[in-house]
PDB file of C-alpha atoms in Angstrom:
ATOM      1  CA  GLN W   1      -2.885 -18.468   3.497  1.00 70.00           C
ATOM      2  CA  LYS W   2      -1.212 -17.827   0.331  1.00 79.00           C
ATOM      3  CA  GLU W   3      -3.501 -16.092  -2.435  1.00 89.00           C
ATOM      4  CA  VAL W   4      -2.699 -18.751  -4.602  1.00 93.00           C
ATOM      5  CA  GLU W   5      -2.107 -22.564  -3.223  1.00 93.00           C
ATOM      6  CA  GLN W   6      -0.940 -25.172  -5.678  1.00 93.00           C
ATOM      7  CA  ASP W   7      -0.162 -29.030  -4.277  1.00 88.00           C
ATOM      8  CA  PRO W   8       3.956 -29.019  -4.928  1.00 85.00           C
ATOM      9  CA  GLY W   9       4.062 -33.038  -5.897  1.00 86.00           C
ATOM     10  CA  PRO W  10       5.726 -34.500  -7.492  1.00 92.00           C
ATOM     11  CA  LEU W  11       2.929 -35.545  -8.937  1.00 95.00           C
ATOM     12  CA  SER W  12       4.443 -39.726 -10.920  1.00 97.00           C
ATOM     13  CA  VAL W  13       2.382 -40.567 -13.866  1.00 97.00           C
ATOM     14  CA  PRO W  14       2.541 -43.348 -16.455  1.00 97.00           C
ATOM     15  CA  GLU W  15       2.909 -42.229 -19.888  1.00 97.00           C
ATOM     16  CA  GLY W  16       0.180 -41.205 -21.814  1.00 97.00           C
ATOM     17  CA  ALA W  17      -2.043 -41.199 -18.393  1.00 97.00           C
ATOM     18  CA  ILE W  18      -4.140 -38.036 -18.428  1.00 97.00           C
ATOM     19  CA  VAL W  19      -2.844 -35.504 -16.467  1.00 97.00           C
ATOM     20  CA  SER W  20      -4.929 -32.908 -13.321  1.00 97.00           C
ATOM     21  CA  LEU W  21      -2.823 -29.836 -12.371  1.00 97.00           C
ATOM     22  CA  ASN W  22      -4.610 -27.391  -9.982  1.00 97.00           C
ATOM     23  CA  CYS W  23      -4.960 -23.955  -8.268  1.00 97.00           C
ATOM     24  CA  THR W  24      -7.160 -22.728  -5.879  1.00 97.00           C
ATOM     25  CA  TYR W  25      -7.193 -19.065  -5.391  1.00 96.00           C
ATOM     26  CA  SER W  26      -8.187 -16.452  -2.647  1.00 95.00           C
ATOM     27  CA  ASN W  27      -8.258 -13.049  -4.430  1.00 91.00           C
ATOM     28  CA  SER W  28     -11.525 -12.454  -6.026  1.00 91.00           C
ATOM     29  CA  ALA W  29     -10.608  -9.503  -7.903  1.00 89.00           C
ATOM     30  CA  PHE W  30      -7.934 -12.353 -10.210  1.00 91.00           C
ATOM     31  CA  GLN W  31      -8.922 -12.149 -14.021  1.00 89.00           C
ATOM     32  CA  TYR W  32      -6.324 -13.699 -15.862  1.00 89.00           C
ATOM     33  CA  PHE W  33      -5.042 -17.368 -15.541  1.00 93.00           C
ATOM     34  CA  MET W  34      -1.873 -18.804 -16.557  1.00 93.00           C
ATOM     35  CA  TRP W  35      -0.308 -22.007 -16.891  1.00 96.00           C
ATOM     36  CA  TYR W  36       3.929 -21.986 -17.531  1.00 96.00           C
ATOM     37  CA  ARG W  37       6.083 -25.198 -17.888  1.00 97.00           C
ATOM     38  CA  GLN W  38       9.064 -24.431 -16.404  1.00 95.00           C
ATOM     39  CA  TYR W  39      12.158 -27.404 -17.223  1.00 95.00           C
ATOM     40  CA  SER W  40      15.023 -27.376 -14.744  1.00 91.00           C
ATOM     41  CA  ARG W  41      17.328 -25.160 -14.603  1.00 90.00           C
ATOM     42  CA  LYS W  42      15.360 -23.361 -17.322  1.00 93.00           C
ATOM     43  CA  GLY W  43      13.054 -20.082 -17.472  1.00 95.00           C
ATOM     44  CA  PRO W  44       9.314 -20.693 -17.754  1.00 95.00           C
ATOM     45  CA  GLU W  45       7.251 -21.162 -20.681  1.00 95.00           C
ATOM     46  CA  LEU W  46       3.885 -19.873 -21.176  1.00 93.00           C
ATOM     47  CA  LEU W  47       1.319 -23.146 -22.399  1.00 95.00           C
ATOM     48  CA  MET W  48      -1.685 -21.536 -21.946  1.00 93.00           C
ATOM     49  CA  TYR W  49      -3.874 -18.238 -21.039  1.00 89.00           C
ATOM     50  CA  THR W  50      -7.588 -17.709 -20.156  1.00 89.00           C
ATOM     51  CA  TYR W  51      -9.151 -14.415 -19.333  1.00 84.00           C
ATOM     52  CA  SER W  52     -12.002 -14.381 -16.876  1.00 82.00           C
ATOM     53  CA  SER W  53     -13.972 -18.007 -16.503  1.00 84.00           C
ATOM     54  CA  GLY W  54     -14.481 -20.932 -18.992  1.00 87.00           C
ATOM     55  CA  ASN W  55     -12.516 -23.290 -21.030  1.00 92.00           C
ATOM     56  CA  LYS W  56      -9.573 -23.698 -23.299  1.00 94.00           C
ATOM     57  CA  GLU W  57      -7.990 -26.712 -25.346  1.00 95.00           C
ATOM     58  CA  ASP W  58      -4.681 -26.399 -27.596  1.00 94.00           C
ATOM     59  CA  GLY W  59      -3.621 -29.562 -28.171  1.00 96.00           C
ATOM     60  CA  ARG W  60      -2.743 -32.207 -25.458  1.00 97.00           C
ATOM     61  CA  PHE W  61      -3.541 -29.113 -22.603  1.00 97.00           C
ATOM     62  CA  THR W  62      -6.628 -27.357 -21.389  1.00 97.00           C
ATOM     63  CA  ALA W  63      -7.613 -25.025 -19.200  1.00 97.00           C
ATOM     64  CA  GLN W  64     -10.520 -24.583 -17.387  1.00 96.00           C
ATOM     65  CA  VAL W  65     -11.124 -21.565 -14.882  1.00 96.00           C
ATOM     66  CA  ASP W  66     -13.907 -21.516 -12.271  1.00 94.00           C
ATOM     67  CA  LYS W  67     -14.496 -18.445 -10.840  1.00 93.00           C
ATOM     68  CA  SER W  68     -17.398 -18.862  -8.665  1.00 93.00           C
ATOM     69  CA  SER W  69     -14.702 -21.723  -6.703  1.00 94.00           C
ATOM     70  CA  LYS W  70     -11.822 -19.632  -7.793  1.00 95.00           C
ATOM     71  CA  TYR W  71     -10.340 -22.745  -8.536  1.00 95.00           C
ATOM     72  CA  ILE W  72      -8.044 -23.117 -12.127  1.00 97.00           C
ATOM     73  CA  SER W  73      -7.110 -26.532 -13.594  1.00 97.00           C
ATOM     74  CA  LEU W  74      -5.124 -27.862 -16.368  1.00 97.00           C
ATOM     75  CA  PHE W  75      -5.516 -31.304 -17.817  1.00 97.00           C
ATOM     76  CA  ILE W  76      -2.579 -32.852 -20.209  1.00 98.00           C
ATOM     77  CA  ARG W  77      -4.276 -35.903 -22.858  1.00 97.00           C
ATOM     78  CA  ASP W  78      -2.139 -38.419 -23.614  1.00 97.00           C
ATOM     79  CA  SER W  79       1.077 -37.587 -21.111  1.00 97.00           C
ATOM     80  CA  GLN W  80       4.352 -37.924 -22.611  1.00 97.00           C
ATOM     81  CA  PRO W  81       7.729 -38.178 -21.199  1.00 97.00           C
ATOM     82  CA  SER W  82       8.959 -34.958 -22.142  1.00 97.00           C
ATOM     83  CA  ASP W  83       5.985 -33.369 -20.091  1.00 97.00           C
ATOM     84  CA  SER W  84       8.435 -34.220 -16.911  1.00 97.00           C
ATOM     85  CA  ALA W  85       8.658 -30.834 -15.670  1.00 97.00           C
ATOM     86  CA  THR W  86       7.187 -28.201 -13.430  1.00 95.00           C
ATOM     87  CA  TYR W  87       4.283 -27.009 -14.004  1.00 97.00           C
ATOM     88  CA  LEU W  88       3.394 -22.854 -12.404  1.00 96.00           C
ATOM     89  CA  CYS W  89      -0.416 -21.303 -12.288  1.00 96.00           C
ATOM     90  CA  ALA W  90      -0.241 -17.592 -12.685  1.00 93.00           C
ATOM     91  CA  MET W  91      -2.484 -14.936 -12.441  1.00 91.00           C
ATOM     92  CA  SER W  92      -3.640 -11.388 -12.267  1.00 87.00           C
ATOM     93  CA  GLU W  93      -6.144  -8.771 -11.790  1.00 84.00           C
ATOM     94  CA  ASN W  94      -7.177  -6.404 -14.168  1.00 71.00           C
ATOM     95  CA  THR W  95      -4.701  -3.079 -13.462  1.00 67.00           C
ATOM     96  CA  GLY W  96      -1.826  -1.329 -14.963  1.00 60.00           C
ATOM     97  CA  ARG W  97       0.569  -2.655 -12.678  1.00 59.00           C
ATOM     98  CA  ARG W  98      -0.058  -6.404 -15.133  1.00 64.00           C
ATOM     99  CA  ALA W  99       2.193  -7.893 -11.993  1.00 76.00           C
ATOM    100  CA  LEU W 100       1.762 -11.957 -11.476  1.00 86.00           C
ATOM    101  CA  THR W 101       0.539 -13.861  -8.782  1.00 89.00           C
ATOM    102  CA  PHE W 102       2.120 -17.569  -9.541  1.00 91.00           C
ATOM    103  CA  GLY W 103       1.385 -20.138  -7.448  1.00 93.00           C
ATOM    104  CA  SER W 104       4.463 -22.044  -6.064  1.00 91.00           C
ATOM    105  CA  GLY W 105       4.389 -24.938  -8.895  1.00 93.00           C
ATOM    106  CA  THR W 106       3.986 -28.985  -9.293  1.00 95.00           C
ATOM    107  CA  ARG W 107       6.222 -31.428 -10.247  1.00 95.00           C
ATOM    108  CA  LEU W 108       5.547 -33.783 -12.335  1.00 97.00           C
ATOM    109  CA  GLN W 109       7.408 -36.611 -13.760  1.00 97.00           C
ATOM    110  CA  VAL W 110       5.416 -39.069 -16.911  1.00 97.00           C
ATOM    111  CA  GLN W 111       7.589 -42.509 -16.208  1.00 96.00           C
ATOM    112  CA  PRO W 112       7.815 -44.179 -19.835  1.00 95.00           C
TER     113      PRO W 112
ATOM    114  CA  SER K   1       7.133 -12.783 -31.221  1.00 74.00           C
ATOM    115  CA  GLN K   2       9.276 -11.507 -28.786  1.00 82.00           C
ATOM    116  CA  THR K   3      13.087 -12.742 -27.389  1.00 91.00           C
ATOM    117  CA  ILE K   4      14.238 -11.977 -23.672  1.00 96.00           C
ATOM    118  CA  HIS K   5      18.143 -12.445 -23.099  1.00 97.00           C
ATOM    119  CA  GLN K   6      19.735 -13.086 -19.972  1.00 97.00           C
ATOM    120  CA  TRP K   7      23.487 -12.509 -19.344  1.00 95.00           C
ATOM    121  CA  PRO K   8      25.448 -14.108 -17.331  1.00 96.00           C
ATOM    122  CA  ALA K   9      23.567 -17.495 -17.274  1.00 95.00           C
ATOM    123  CA  THR K  10      25.406 -18.489 -13.926  1.00 96.00           C
ATOM    124  CA  LEU K  11      27.260 -15.933 -11.413  1.00 97.00           C
ATOM    125  CA  VAL K  12      29.321 -17.332  -8.142  1.00 97.00           C
ATOM    126  CA  GLN K  13      29.984 -14.422  -6.055  1.00 97.00           C
ATOM    127  CA  PRO K  14      31.700 -13.399  -2.403  1.00 97.00           C
ATOM    128  CA  VAL K  15      29.287 -11.843   0.096  1.00 97.00           C
ATOM    129  CA  GLY K  16      30.158  -8.232  -0.045  1.00 97.00           C
ATOM    130  CA  SER K  17      30.452  -7.626  -3.826  1.00 97.00           C
ATOM    131  CA  PRO K  18      28.562  -5.741  -6.487  1.00 97.00           C
ATOM    132  CA  LEU K  19      25.741  -7.026  -8.586  1.00 97.00           C
ATOM    133  CA  SER K  20      24.680  -6.432 -12.295  1.00 97.00           C
ATOM    134  CA  LEU K  21      22.608  -8.877 -13.821  1.00 97.00           C
ATOM    135  CA  GLU K  22      21.670  -7.370 -17.185  1.00 97.00           C
ATOM    136  CA  CYS K  23      18.079  -8.618 -19.299  1.00 97.00           C
ATOM    137  CA  THR K  24      17.663  -7.371 -23.336  1.00 97.00           C
ATOM    138  CA  VAL K  25      13.895  -7.999 -25.307  1.00 95.00           C
ATOM    139  CA  GLU K  26      13.787  -8.165 -28.791  1.00 94.00           C
ATOM    140  CA  GLY K  27      10.705  -8.288 -30.789  1.00 89.00           C
ATOM    141  CA  THR K  28       8.720  -5.818 -28.779  1.00 86.00           C
ATOM    142  CA  SER K  29       8.021  -1.879 -28.098  1.00 85.00           C
ATOM    143  CA  ASN K  30       7.611  -0.631 -24.916  1.00 88.00           C
ATOM    144  CA  PRO K  31       7.207  -4.494 -22.719  1.00 90.00           C
ATOM    145  CA  ASN K  32       6.403  -3.864 -19.567  1.00 90.00           C
ATOM    146  CA  LEU K  33       9.380  -5.684 -18.232  1.00 93.00           C
ATOM    147  CA  TYR K  34       9.885  -7.524 -14.633  1.00 93.00           C
ATOM    148  CA  TRP K  35      12.799  -8.922 -12.673  1.00 95.00           C
ATOM    149  CA  TYR K  36      11.726 -12.286 -10.573  1.00 94.00           C
ATOM    150  CA  ARG K  37      13.745 -14.403  -7.873  1.00 94.00           C
ATOM    151  CA  GLN K  38      12.885 -17.799  -7.645  1.00 92.00           C
ATOM    152  CA  ALA K  39      14.401 -20.132  -4.645  1.00 84.00           C
ATOM    153  CA  ALA K  40      14.727 -23.315  -4.456  1.00 75.00           C
ATOM    154  CA  GLY K  41      11.109 -25.258  -4.903  1.00 67.00           C
ATOM    155  CA  ARG K  42       9.320 -22.682  -3.891  1.00 72.00           C
ATOM    156  CA  GLY K  43       7.433 -20.045  -6.629  1.00 80.00           C
ATOM    157  CA  LEU K  44       8.509 -16.404  -8.179  1.00 89.00           C
ATOM    158  CA  GLN K  45       8.734 -13.479  -5.981  1.00 89.00           C
ATOM    159  CA  LEU K  46       8.533 -10.326  -7.696  1.00 89.00           C
ATOM    160  CA  LEU K  47      11.075  -7.833  -6.612  1.00 93.00           C
ATOM    161  CA  PHE K  48      10.954  -5.062  -9.323  1.00 93.00           C
ATOM    162  CA  TYR K  49       8.437  -3.514 -12.280  1.00 90.00           C
ATOM    163  CA  SER K  50       8.801  -1.369 -14.889  1.00 92.00           C
ATOM    164  CA  VAL K  51       6.039   0.415 -17.239  1.00 89.00           C
ATOM    165  CA  GLY K  52       8.664   2.940 -19.486  1.00 91.00           C
ATOM    166  CA  ILE K  53      11.818   3.987 -19.255  1.00 94.00           C
ATOM    167  CA  GLY K  54      13.537   5.236 -15.715  1.00 91.00           C
ATOM    168  CA  GLN K  55      10.198   4.127 -14.178  1.00 92.00           C
ATOM    169  CA  ILE K  56      11.022   1.625 -11.648  1.00 92.00           C
ATOM    170  CA  SER K  57       8.378   0.550  -8.945  1.00 89.00           C
ATOM    171  CA  SER K  58       9.966  -1.667  -6.462  1.00 88.00           C
ATOM    172  CA  GLU K  59       7.667  -4.682  -4.672  1.00 83.00           C
ATOM    173  CA  VAL K  60       9.997  -6.038  -2.140  1.00 80.00           C
ATOM    174  CA  PRO K  61      11.940  -3.703   0.247  1.00 66.00           C
ATOM    175  CA  GLN K  62      15.946  -5.048   0.268  1.00 79.00           C
ATOM    176  CA  ASN K  63      19.606  -4.347  -1.177  1.00 90.00           C
ATOM    177  CA  LEU K  64      18.589  -4.817  -4.918  1.00 95.00           C
ATOM    178  CA  SER K  65      17.837  -2.411  -7.395  1.00 95.00           C
ATOM    179  CA  ALA K  66      16.896  -2.367 -10.529  1.00 96.00           C
ATOM    180  CA  SER K  67      17.377   0.748 -13.489  1.00 96.00           C
ATOM    181  CA  ARG K  68      15.692   0.773 -17.357  1.00 97.00           C
ATOM    182  CA  PRO K  69      18.366   2.707 -18.722  1.00 96.00           C
ATOM    183  CA  GLN K  70      16.849   1.940 -22.460  1.00 95.00           C
ATOM    184  CA  ASP K  71      13.700   0.801 -23.813  1.00 95.00           C
ATOM    185  CA  ARG K  72      14.070  -2.915 -23.959  1.00 95.00           C
ATOM    186  CA  GLN K  73      16.698  -3.228 -21.079  1.00 97.00           C
ATOM    187  CA  PHE K  74      16.858  -3.703 -17.624  1.00 97.00           C
ATOM    188  CA  ILE K  75      19.451  -4.128 -14.833  1.00 97.00           C
ATOM    189  CA  LEU K  76      18.950  -5.565 -11.440  1.00 97.00           C
ATOM    190  CA  SER K  77      21.975  -4.450  -9.616  1.00 97.00           C
ATOM    191  CA  SER K  78      23.337  -4.435  -5.484  1.00 96.00           C
ATOM    192  CA  LYS K  79      25.977  -2.507  -4.136  1.00 96.00           C
ATOM    193  CA  LYS K  80      26.467  -5.356  -1.554  1.00 96.00           C
ATOM    194  CA  LEU K  81      25.808  -8.996  -2.028  1.00 96.00           C
ATOM    195  CA  LEU K  82      23.659 -10.946   1.141  1.00 95.00           C
ATOM    196  CA  LEU K  83      23.923 -14.771   1.253  1.00 94.00           C
ATOM    197  CA  SER K  84      20.314 -14.482   1.027  1.00 91.00           C
ATOM    198  CA  ASP K  85      20.590 -13.238  -2.450  1.00 93.00           C
ATOM    199  CA  SER K  86      21.316 -16.488  -3.955  1.00 93.00           C
ATOM    200  CA  GLY K  87      19.005 -17.556  -6.204  1.00 94.00           C
ATOM    201  CA  PHE K  88      17.257 -18.000 -10.226  1.00 96.00           C
ATOM    202  CA  TYR K  89      16.565 -14.436 -11.271  1.00 97.00           C
ATOM    203  CA  LEU K  90      14.525 -14.515 -13.813  1.00 97.00           C
ATOM    204  CA  CYS K  91      13.585 -11.219 -16.488  1.00 97.00           C
ATOM    205  CA  ALA K  92      10.401 -11.037 -17.925  1.00 95.00           C
ATOM    206  CA  ALA K  93       8.606  -8.841 -20.742  1.00 93.00           C
ATOM    207  CA  GLY K  94       4.768  -8.434 -21.060  1.00 87.00           C
ATOM    208  CA  LEU K  95       2.063  -7.115 -23.264  1.00 73.00           C
ATOM    209  CA  ALA K  96       0.212  -3.743 -21.770  1.00 63.00           C
ATOM    210  CA  ILE K  97      -2.928  -5.322 -23.458  1.00 62.00           C
ATOM    211  CA  THR K  98      -3.222  -8.761 -21.771  1.00 64.00           C
ATOM    212  CA  ASP K  99      -1.100  -9.820 -18.972  1.00 64.00           C
ATOM    213  CA  THR K 100       0.816 -12.433 -20.377  1.00 81.00           C
ATOM    214  CA  GLN K 101       4.356 -12.490 -20.060  1.00 88.00           C
ATOM    215  CA  TYR K 102       6.940 -13.982 -21.478  1.00 91.00           C
ATOM    216  CA  PHE K 103      10.286 -14.995 -19.709  1.00 95.00           C
ATOM    217  CA  GLY K 104      13.963 -15.356 -20.165  1.00 96.00           C
ATOM    218  CA  PRO K 105      16.673 -18.217 -19.557  1.00 97.00           C
ATOM    219  CA  GLY K 106      17.460 -17.042 -15.940  1.00 97.00           C
ATOM    220  CA  THR K 107      20.626 -16.089 -14.589  1.00 97.00           C
ATOM    221  CA  ARG K 108      21.503 -18.392 -11.271  1.00 96.00           C
ATOM    222  CA  LEU K 109      23.500 -16.480  -8.577  1.00 96.00           C
ATOM    223  CA  THR K 110      24.977 -18.451  -5.907  1.00 96.00           C
ATOM    224  CA  VAL K 111      26.496 -16.052  -3.084  1.00 96.00           C
ATOM    225  CA  LEU K 112      28.953 -17.760  -0.952  1.00 96.00           C
TER     226      LEU K 112
END
């Protein structure tokens, strides 16, 4: 079993839809949770960063963490064609190593 | 904010040839530095990380090596490339006080 599971998609939605992206994990020591967006042939770009459980909102993006269920989500409101990309979840323990464990990514396509 | 540079952007090398990929970081001091490899359609695999000059930790035994000759310079090397070394190589920098990491644009390596 992988430490972090993420549905690879592709997920295709019409423009303006609400998108829900999810990851589950098995390591209860994870405390930091991130979402990255990666366009084709580019490096990942940090979208959201959350410590422990709770919600965080930034513009059209909302990140949710439920540590009791070991489940994290990213919601995108009013999705745009420019949101078409691969979304990677990442998480880490509170150690000096500070290395991230990534999901394999979900490919999102927003149709105009 | 920090900026991460990587070069070259693309590289095609024959099997058995040497490799040197370079990463430099601007805008921060004493970052944690990381090398990841991303195979097509897959997540990111951590190869090496460094918490300071000359301090390198290897995550995956292989024919690759890393060095950090200066605070904001990280180099990935190989003496003899294998076909399986093909992939997208990403350098990342992280701050010690958080677990967020910022990525460079990547180097796409094809070994023929």
